[in-house]
Amino acid sequence: MEDFVTKKTTTPHVVIFPLPIQGPVNCMLKLAHLILSLSRATVSVTFLTTTSIHNRLVRHSNAAARLVHSYPNFRFETVSDGLVEHDDGDAQGALKLVESTIALERQAQEEGSKLRAVLGHGSAEPELMTPVTCVLADGFYGCMVDVAKELRVPLVYIETISPCGLWTYLCVPNMVRARDLPFQDDEEGLDASITSVPGMETYLRRRDLPSFCHAYDPNNPVIQLVLKEAQEFPKAQGHILNTFDELEGDYFAHIRALCPNLYNIGPLHLNLKSRIQQETTKSISNSLWQEDRSCLAWLDAQPPKSVLFVSIGSLASMTKDQLMEIWHGLINSKSRFLWVRRPGSIINKDEDTSQDDLEMIPDDLVEGTKKRGCIVSWAPQEEVLAHGAIGGFLTHCGWNSTLESIVEGVPMICWPFYVDQQVNSRVVSEVWKIGLDMNKDNCTRVVVEELIKELMETRRDEFSKRADKMAKLAAQAVAEDGSSYNSLNHLIDDIVSMRFSI
């Protein structure tokens, strides 16, 4: 291996390349902020994303303008993913993500493409080109190992899913060899144990595997991306994990056996708050949707720990029937609730069902919502979960949402959809024991009501005590000399000194 510093300029220049969706973009913008601040602006950062994502950031977020204004050595670069531009997403979000990822990978491998020029020089414009000293790319871009090698640029992957979910992904080839995959996706067989994922033998079931495993097809584009990620994982110069040792240290030994250079810097949003003065970050939004901040005033009027926050994130969708079952369960539980219903999140819904058009909704749901509920199209989630009125979170269990809930000590009802969410849900309920796992296919009003009452009433103190303990561990990890504090320092030092090798 040649030392990278002998091949490049002495000015560090990082390109950050997220998947074009809310979670990774939010996470990596926070990382960009930390790199710029902690390196005292000695590192130049180019944030590379799609035109549609950038347009939405400009429309709905103040992070883009704030970073550009605060750091002259920060800039955005955009490329098209070849898909039809859209504003607020729709129920086909997961499919579009796969299509977008494949399109971007194709461009990255194409000689002379704008994307490839940005990865190697930070821009396709000759007057703006400067050598890139490191690419920080989402781990789902499996092609980046070969692209970075051809460009002679070190690659560090940012894993925006959970390490427990990541470890499951990396074990897919092992599961196939052990004949844990494929399996028949029938209800009786879904509770069978999966024994070919080291460290998870005692609790992982078929139903806890990512959804693409339930109809395993080696030719499925998602499976192809996952298999590519598993193959290329050991070849990167390092991996950044948005977690902390005290939460997921059990998985690190397995992952380090594949790539020893891990940077465990999470919870990333808490690291940002603790390392940079709170007043400079509290009003920064990385949202791709317009946030309705009126919900915070509504929360101010509610008793402590009395409100269940409900949100299925930026990609998941539900059917009309699921919508009504969730709604009936919420009303029947008699719990107060704040419900985020993202535009386009209801499959085959003819018209938006917001608080302004409840005429077609049963009277009991209308009256119950007026008495105890608040429905918004998008919310400032970190602020909501930090609010004293929140007592629980009904979540899709995406990794950002899970970490944000852990940081604030909020117990969860997990209703997972895909990616790492099924694994996260199982670990939340069976390993960390800070929430309840709801079978996605068993979303009836009776089940929803029972789980809400269990979380918010009968086992409230039990869950709160464990969640509070986890929140304290997260705070300790990002405090001075904590595990994530030190790991972040290590990452910044390696970026500044360009210690990576190629």
Coordinates of C-alpha atoms in Angstrom, one line a residue:
M1 CA 0.0 0.0 0.0
E2 CA 1.3 3.5 -0.9
D3 CA 0.9 6.2 1.6
F4 CA -1.8 8.5 0.3
V5 CA -0.1 11.7 1.5
T6 CA 2.8 11.2 -1.0
K7 CA 0.4 11.2 -3.9
K8 CA -1.8 14.2 -3.2
T9 CA -1.8 17.8 -2.1
T10 CA -1.4 18.7 1.6
T11 CA -4.8 20.3 1.7
P12 CA -7.5 17.9 2.9
H13 CA -10.6 17.8 0.7
V14 CA -13.5 15.4 1.5
V15 CA -16.4 14.5 -0.8
I16 CA -19.4 13.3 1.1
F17 CA -21.8 11.2 -1.0
P18 CA -25.1 10.1 0.7
L19 CA -28.0 8.1 -0.6
P20 CA -30.6 10.5 -1.9
I21 CA -33.1 10.2 0.9
Q22 CA -33.9 12.0 4.2
G23 CA -32.1 9.8 6.7
P24 CA -28.6 9.6 5.1
V25 CA -28.7 13.2 3.9
N26 CA -29.6 14.4 7.4
C27 CA -26.9 12.2 9.0
M28 CA -24.2 13.2 6.6
L29 CA -24.9 16.9 6.7
K30 CA -24.4 16.7 10.5
L31 CA -21.1 14.9 9.9
A32 CA -20.1 17.6 7.4
H33 CA -20.8 20.2 10.1
L34 CA -18.7 18.4 12.6
I35 CA -15.7 17.9 10.2
L36 CA -15.7 21.6 9.3
S37 CA -16.0 22.8 12.9
L38 CA -13.6 20.4 14.6
S39 CA -11.0 20.7 11.9
R40 CA -11.3 24.5 12.3
A41 CA -12.1 24.7 8.7
T42 CA -8.8 23.2 7.6
V43 CA -10.7 20.6 5.6
S44 CA -12.7 21.5 2.5
V45 CA -16.0 19.6 2.1
T46 CA -18.0 19.0 -1.0
F47 CA -21.4 17.6 -0.4
L48 CA -22.6 15.5 -3.4
T49 CA -26.2 14.8 -3.9
T50 CA -28.9 14.7 -6.6
T51 CA -30.5 17.8 -8.0
S52 CA -34.0 17.0 -6.6
I53 CA -32.6 16.4 -3.1
H54 CA -30.7 19.7 -3.2
N55 CA -33.7 21.6 -4.4
R56 CA -35.8 20.2 -1.5
L57 CA -33.1 21.1 0.9
V58 CA -33.1 24.7 -0.4
R59 CA -36.9 24.8 -0.1
H60 CA -37.5 23.2 3.3
S61 CA -34.2 23.3 5.2
N62 CA -32.0 26.1 6.5
A63 CA -28.9 23.8 6.8
A64 CA -27.8 24.3 3.3
A65 CA -27.6 28.1 3.5
R66 CA -26.2 28.0 7.0
L67 CA -23.3 25.8 6.1
V68 CA -22.5 27.6 2.9
H69 CA -22.6 31.0 4.8
S70 CA -20.6 29.8 7.8
Y71 CA -17.8 27.8 6.0
P72 CA -16.3 29.2 2.7
N73 CA -14.7 25.8 2.2
F74 CA -18.1 24.0 2.1
R75 CA -20.0 23.6 -1.1
F76 CA -22.7 21.5 -2.7
E77 CA -22.4 19.6 -6.0
T78 CA -25.4 18.1 -7.7
V79 CA -26.0 15.4 -10.3
S80 CA -29.1 14.0 -11.8
D81 CA -30.1 10.4 -11.0
G82 CA -32.0 10.2 -14.3
L83 CA -35.4 9.9 -12.5
V84 CA -38.4 12.2 -12.8
E85 CA -37.9 15.1 -10.4
H86 CA -40.4 15.0 -7.5
D87 CA -40.9 17.2 -4.5
D88 CA -42.5 15.4 -1.6
G89 CA -42.1 11.7 -2.4
D90 CA -44.8 9.1 -2.7
A91 CA -45.6 5.6 -1.7
Q92 CA -43.1 4.1 -4.1
G93 CA -40.2 5.8 -2.3
A94 CA -38.3 2.6 -1.6
L95 CA -38.4 1.5 -5.2
K96 CA -37.2 4.9 -6.4
L97 CA -34.3 4.7 -4.0
V98 CA -33.1 1.4 -5.5
E99 CA -33.5 2.8 -9.0
S100 CA -31.7 6.0 -8.0
T101 CA -28.9 4.1 -6.4
I102 CA -28.3 1.9 -9.4
A103 CA -28.4 5.0 -11.7
L104 CA -25.8 6.8 -9.6
E105 CA -23.6 3.8 -9.4
R106 CA -23.7 3.6 -13.2
Q107 CA -22.6 7.2 -13.5
A108 CA -19.8 6.8 -10.9
Q109 CA -18.3 4.0 -13.1
E110 CA -18.7 5.9 -16.3
E111 CA -15.5 7.6 -17.6
G112 CA -16.0 11.3 -18.2
S113 CA -19.3 11.6 -16.2
K114 CA -19.9 14.6 -14.0
L115 CA -20.3 12.4 -10.9
R116 CA -16.9 10.7 -11.5
A117 CA -15.3 14.1 -11.9
V118 CA -16.8 15.3 -8.6
L119 CA -15.6 12.2 -6.8
G120 CA -12.0 12.7 -8.0
H121 CA -11.8 16.5 -8.1
G122 CA -14.7 18.0 -6.2
S123 CA -16.2 19.5 -9.3
A124 CA -16.6 19.0 -13.0
E125 CA -15.8 22.7 -13.6
P126 CA -12.0 23.1 -14.3
E127 CA -11.7 26.4 -12.3
L128 CA -13.2 24.7 -9.2
M129 CA -11.3 21.4 -9.4
T130 CA -9.0 20.5 -6.5
P131 CA -7.7 17.0 -5.6
V132 CA -10.0 15.0 -3.4
T133 CA -8.1 13.4 -0.5
C134 CA -11.0 11.2 0.8
V135 CA -14.4 10.1 -0.2
L136 CA -17.0 9.4 2.5
A137 CA -19.8 7.5 0.8
D138 CA -22.9 5.6 1.9
G139 CA -22.1 2.0 2.4
F140 CA -24.9 1.0 0.0
Y141 CA -22.8 2.2 -2.9
G142 CA -20.9 -1.0 -3.4
C143 CA -19.2 0.1 -6.6
M144 CA -17.4 2.9 -4.8
V145 CA -14.5 0.6 -3.8
D146 CA -13.5 0.1 -7.5
V147 CA -14.3 3.7 -8.4
A148 CA -12.1 5.1 -5.6
K149 CA -9.3 2.7 -6.5
E150 CA -9.3 3.9 -10.1
L151 CA -9.3 7.5 -9.0
R152 CA -6.6 6.8 -6.4
V153 CA -8.7 8.3 -3.6
P154 CA -9.1 6.7 -0.2
L155 CA -12.7 5.5 0.6
V156 CA -14.3 5.5 4.0
Y157 CA -17.9 4.2 4.0
I158 CA -20.5 5.8 6.2
E159 CA -23.0 3.2 7.4
T160 CA -26.2 5.0 7.9
I161 CA -28.1 1.8 9.0
S162 CA -27.6 0.2 12.4
P163 CA -24.6 -2.0 13.0
C164 CA -26.9 -4.8 14.0
G165 CA -28.7 -4.4 10.7
L166 CA -25.4 -4.0 8.9
W167 CA -24.1 -7.2 10.4
T168 CA -27.2 -9.1 9.2
Y169 CA -26.6 -7.7 5.7
L170 CA -23.0 -8.9 5.7
C171 CA -24.1 -12.3 6.8
V172 CA -26.5 -12.8 3.8
P173 CA -23.9 -14.9 1.9
N174 CA -23.4 -17.0 5.1
M175 CA -27.1 -17.5 5.5
V176 CA -27.4 -18.7 1.9
R177 CA -24.5 -21.2 2.5
A178 CA -26.1 -22.4 5.7
R179 CA -29.5 -22.7 3.9
D180 CA -31.2 -20.3 6.3
L181 CA -32.0 -18.6 3.0
P182 CA -34.2 -18.9 1.0
F183 CA -37.2 -20.0 3.1
Q184 CA -40.9 -20.3 2.6
D185 CA -42.6 -17.1 3.7
D186 CA -45.5 -18.7 5.6
E187 CA -46.7 -17.6 9.0
E188 CA -45.8 -20.8 10.8
G189 CA -42.2 -20.8 9.5
L190 CA -41.5 -17.2 10.2
D191 CA -40.7 -17.8 13.9
A192 CA -38.0 -20.3 13.0
S193 CA -34.5 -19.3 14.4
I194 CA -31.7 -18.0 12.2
T195 CA -28.5 -19.6 13.4
S196 CA -26.0 -18.3 10.8
V197 CA -25.6 -14.8 12.0
P198 CA -23.0 -15.0 14.8
G199 CA -24.0 -13.2 18.0
M200 CA -27.7 -13.2 17.1
E201 CA -28.4 -17.0 17.4
T202 CA -30.5 -16.7 20.5
Y203 CA -33.1 -14.2 19.3
L204 CA -33.0 -13.7 15.5
R205 CA -36.0 -15.2 13.6
R206 CA -36.9 -15.4 10.0
R207 CA -39.5 -12.7 10.5
D208 CA -36.7 -10.4 11.8
L209 CA -34.7 -10.5 8.6
P210 CA -34.8 -7.5 6.2
S211 CA -37.9 -7.8 3.9
F212 CA -35.9 -8.6 0.8
C213 CA -35.0 -11.9 2.5
H214 CA -38.6 -13.0 2.7
A215 CA -38.8 -13.4 -1.0
Y216 CA -35.2 -14.1 -1.6
D217 CA -34.2 -13.9 -5.3
P218 CA -30.5 -13.6 -6.1
N219 CA -31.5 -11.6 -9.2
N220 CA -33.4 -9.0 -7.2
P221 CA -31.7 -5.6 -7.6
V222 CA -31.8 -5.0 -3.8
I223 CA -30.2 -8.4 -3.2
Q224 CA -27.6 -7.6 -5.8
L225 CA -26.8 -4.3 -4.0
V226 CA -26.6 -6.1 -0.6
L227 CA -24.3 -8.9 -1.9
K228 CA -22.1 -6.3 -3.5
E229 CA -21.9 -4.4 -0.2
A230 CA -20.9 -7.6 1.7
Q231 CA -18.3 -8.4 -0.9
E232 CA -16.7 -4.9 -1.0
F233 CA -17.0 -4.1 2.8
P234 CA -13.5 -5.3 3.7
K235 CA -11.8 -3.3 0.9
A236 CA -12.6 0.2 2.2
Q237 CA -10.1 2.1 4.2
G238 CA -12.6 2.4 7.1
H239 CA -16.2 2.5 8.1
I240 CA -18.0 5.2 10.1
L241 CA -20.8 3.8 12.3
N242 CA -23.6 6.0 13.8
T243 CA -23.7 4.2 17.1
F244 CA -21.8 4.0 20.4
D245 CA -19.8 1.2 22.0
E246 CA -22.1 0.8 25.0
L247 CA -25.1 0.2 22.7
E248 CA -23.8 -2.2 20.1
G249 CA -20.3 -3.2 21.1
D250 CA -21.3 -6.9 20.9
Y251 CA -21.4 -6.6 17.1
F252 CA -18.2 -4.7 16.7
A253 CA -15.9 -7.7 17.2
H254 CA -17.6 -9.5 14.3
I255 CA -17.5 -6.4 12.0
R256 CA -13.9 -5.6 12.9
A257 CA -12.9 -9.0 11.8
L258 CA -13.9 -7.9 8.2
C259 CA -12.5 -4.3 8.5
P260 CA -10.6 -3.3 11.7
N261 CA -10.8 0.5 11.1
L262 CA -14.1 1.5 12.6
Y263 CA -15.2 4.9 13.7
N264 CA -18.1 4.6 16.2
I265 CA -19.2 8.2 16.4
G266 CA -22.8 8.1 17.4
P267 CA -25.3 9.1 18.2
L268 CA -24.2 11.6 15.6
H269 CA -26.9 14.2 16.2
L270 CA -26.0 14.2 19.9
N271 CA -22.3 14.4 19.2
L272 CA -23.1 17.5 17.1
K273 CA -25.0 19.1 19.9
S274 CA -22.4 18.4 22.5
R275 CA -19.4 19.4 20.5
I276 CA -20.8 22.6 19.0
Q277 CA -22.5 25.2 21.1
Q278 CA -26.3 24.4 21.3
E279 CA -27.3 27.9 20.3
T280 CA -25.7 27.4 16.9
T281 CA -27.4 24.1 16.1
K282 CA -30.9 24.2 17.8
S283 CA -32.6 26.0 14.9
I284 CA -30.8 24.1 12.1
S285 CA -33.1 21.8 10.0
N286 CA -31.9 19.2 7.5
S287 CA -35.5 18.3 6.5
L288 CA -36.6 17.5 3.0
W289 CA -40.2 18.3 4.0
Q290 CA -41.8 21.5 5.3
E291 CA -41.9 21.1 9.0
D292 CA -45.1 22.1 10.9
R293 CA -43.8 23.6 14.1
S294 CA -47.3 24.3 15.4
C295 CA -47.2 20.8 16.9
L296 CA -44.6 22.0 19.5
A297 CA -47.2 24.6 20.9
W298 CA -49.7 21.8 21.0
L299 CA -47.2 19.6 23.0
D300 CA -46.7 22.5 25.4
A301 CA -50.3 22.2 26.5
Q302 CA -50.1 18.4 27.3
P303 CA -49.2 16.8 30.6
P304 CA -45.7 15.3 31.0
K305 CA -45.0 11.9 29.3
S306 CA -48.7 11.7 28.2
V307 CA -48.3 11.9 24.4
L308 CA -47.5 9.0 22.0
F309 CA -45.6 10.3 18.9
V310 CA -46.5 8.4 15.7
S311 CA -44.3 8.5 12.6
I312 CA -43.3 6.0 9.9
G313 CA -40.4 8.1 8.6
S314 CA -39.4 9.3 5.1
L315 CA -39.9 6.2 3.0
A316 CA -42.4 3.8 4.5
S317 CA -46.0 3.8 3.4
M318 CA -49.3 2.3 4.6
T319 CA -52.5 1.2 3.0
K320 CA -55.9 2.8 3.7
D321 CA -56.8 -0.1 5.8
Q322 CA -53.7 0.2 7.9
L323 CA -54.3 3.9 8.3
M324 CA -57.8 3.2 9.7
E325 CA -56.6 0.4 12.0
I326 CA -53.8 2.6 13.4
W327 CA -56.3 5.5 13.9
H328 CA -58.9 3.3 15.6
G329 CA -56.2 1.9 17.9
L330 CA -55.0 5.3 18.8
I331 CA -58.5 6.6 19.6
N332 CA -59.5 3.4 21.5
S333 CA -56.4 3.6 23.7
K334 CA -57.5 7.0 25.0
S335 CA -53.9 8.1 24.7
R336 CA -53.0 11.6 23.6
F337 CA -51.1 11.4 20.3
L338 CA -49.1 13.5 17.8
W339 CA -49.2 11.8 14.4
V340 CA -47.0 12.7 11.4
R341 CA -48.7 11.7 8.1
R342 CA -46.2 12.4 5.4
P343 CA -47.4 13.6 2.0
G344 CA -47.7 10.6 -0.3
S345 CA -47.4 8.0 2.5
I346 CA -50.8 6.4 2.0
I347 CA -51.0 3.9 -0.8
N348 CA -53.8 4.4 -3.3
K349 CA -55.3 7.3 -1.3
D350 CA -57.5 9.4 -3.4
E351 CA -57.2 12.6 -1.4
D352 CA -55.1 13.8 1.6
T353 CA -56.7 12.9 4.9
S354 CA -55.6 15.8 7.1
Q355 CA -57.3 17.6 9.9
D356 CA -58.9 19.9 7.4
D357 CA -60.8 17.2 5.4
L358 CA -62.3 14.8 8.0
E359 CA -65.8 14.8 6.5
M360 CA -65.5 11.2 5.3
I361 CA -64.0 9.9 8.5
P362 CA -66.1 8.1 11.2
D363 CA -67.4 10.5 13.9
D364 CA -65.7 8.7 16.7
L365 CA -62.3 9.2 15.0
V366 CA -63.0 12.8 14.3
E367 CA -64.1 13.6 17.9
G368 CA -61.3 11.5 19.5
T369 CA -58.7 13.4 17.4
K370 CA -60.1 16.7 18.3
K371 CA -60.0 15.8 22.0
R372 CA -56.7 14.1 22.3
G373 CA -54.8 14.2 19.0
C374 CA -52.8 16.4 16.6
I375 CA -52.0 15.4 13.0
V376 CA -49.3 17.2 11.0
S377 CA -47.7 16.5 7.6
W378 CA -44.1 16.6 9.0
A379 CA -42.6 17.5 12.3
P380 CA -39.2 18.6 13.7
Q381 CA -38.6 15.1 15.1
E382 CA -35.6 15.7 17.3
E383 CA -37.4 18.6 19.1
V384 CA -40.6 16.5 19.4
L385 CA -38.8 13.5 21.0
A386 CA -37.0 15.9 23.4
H387 CA -40.3 17.5 24.5
G388 CA -41.3 16.6 28.1
A389 CA -44.9 15.7 26.9
I390 CA -43.7 12.7 24.9
G391 CA -44.0 9.4 26.7
G392 CA -43.7 7.0 23.8
F393 CA -42.9 6.6 20.1
L394 CA -44.7 4.4 17.5
T395 CA -42.0 4.2 14.9
H396 CA -41.0 2.4 11.7
C397 CA -37.7 1.8 13.6
G398 CA -35.4 3.5 11.0
W399 CA -32.0 3.9 12.5
N400 CA -32.0 7.7 12.8
S401 CA -35.4 7.6 14.5
T402 CA -34.3 4.7 16.8
L403 CA -31.2 6.6 17.9
E404 CA -33.1 9.9 18.4
S405 CA -35.6 8.0 20.6
I406 CA -32.8 6.3 22.6
V407 CA -31.1 9.7 23.2
E408 CA -34.2 11.2 24.7
G409 CA -35.1 8.1 26.8
V410 CA -38.4 7.5 24.9
P411 CA -39.7 3.9 24.8
M412 CA -40.9 2.6 21.4
I413 CA -43.6 0.6 19.7
C414 CA -41.8 -0.7 16.6
W415 CA -43.7 -1.2 13.4
P416 CA -40.9 -2.0 10.9
F417 CA -41.2 -2.0 7.1
Y418 CA -37.8 -2.8 5.4
V419 CA -34.0 -2.2 5.2
D420 CA -32.6 -2.7 8.7
Q421 CA -35.9 -1.9 10.5
Q422 CA -37.0 -5.5 11.2
V423 CA -33.7 -6.2 12.9
N424 CA -33.7 -3.0 14.8
S425 CA -37.2 -3.7 16.1
R426 CA -36.2 -7.2 17.4
V427 CA -33.1 -5.8 19.1
V428 CA -35.1 -2.9 20.7
S429 CA -37.6 -5.4 22.2
E430 CA -35.4 -8.4 23.0
V431 CA -31.9 -7.1 23.6
W432 CA -32.2 -3.6 24.8
K433 CA -35.7 -4.1 26.2
I434 CA -36.8 -0.5 25.6
G435 CA -39.8 -1.1 23.5
L436 CA -42.4 -3.5 22.0
D437 CA -42.2 -5.3 18.6
M438 CA -45.3 -5.2 16.5
N439 CA -45.6 -7.6 13.6
K440 CA -46.1 -5.5 10.5
D441 CA -48.7 -7.9 9.1
N442 CA -50.7 -7.9 12.4
C443 CA -51.6 -4.2 12.4
T444 CA -55.2 -4.4 13.8
R445 CA -56.9 -1.8 16.0
V446 CA -57.0 -4.3 18.9
V447 CA -53.3 -5.0 18.7
V448 CA -52.5 -1.3 18.3
E449 CA -54.7 -0.4 21.3
E450 CA -53.1 -3.1 23.5
L451 CA -49.5 -2.2 22.7
I452 CA -50.2 1.5 23.3
K453 CA -51.7 0.8 26.7
E454 CA -48.9 -1.6 27.6
L455 CA -46.2 1.0 26.7
M456 CA -48.0 4.1 28.1
E457 CA -49.7 2.6 31.1
T458 CA -49.2 -0.9 32.5
R459 CA -45.4 -1.1 31.8
R460 CA -44.6 2.6 31.6
D461 CA -42.3 2.8 34.6
E462 CA -40.4 -0.4 33.5
F463 CA -39.7 0.9 30.0
S464 CA -39.0 4.4 31.2
K465 CA -36.3 3.2 33.6
R466 CA -34.5 1.2 31.0
A467 CA -34.8 3.9 28.4
D468 CA -33.5 6.6 30.8
K469 CA -30.5 4.4 31.5
M470 CA -29.8 4.0 27.8
A471 CA -30.1 7.8 27.3
K472 CA -27.4 8.3 30.0
L473 CA -25.1 5.9 28.3
A474 CA -25.5 7.8 25.0
A475 CA -24.7 11.1 26.7
Q476 CA -21.6 9.6 28.3
A477 CA -20.4 8.3 24.9
V478 CA -20.3 11.8 23.4
A479 CA -19.1 13.6 26.5
E480 CA -15.4 14.4 26.8
D481 CA -13.3 11.3 26.8
G482 CA -16.3 9.1 26.0
S483 CA -16.1 6.4 23.4
S484 CA -17.8 8.3 20.6
Y485 CA -16.1 11.6 21.5
N486 CA -12.7 9.9 21.2
S487 CA -13.6 8.0 18.0
L488 CA -14.8 11.3 16.3
N489 CA -11.5 12.9 17.3
H490 CA -9.7 10.0 15.7
L491 CA -11.7 10.4 12.5
I492 CA -11.0 14.1 12.2
D493 CA -7.3 13.6 12.9
D494 CA -7.1 11.0 10.2
I495 CA -8.9 13.2 7.7
V496 CA -6.8 16.2 8.5
S497 CA -3.5 14.3 8.4
M498 CA -4.6 12.1 5.5
R499 CA -3.4 8.9 7.2
F500 CA -5.6 6.8 5.0
S501 CA -3.8 4.5 2.6
I502 CA -4.7 3.3 -0.9

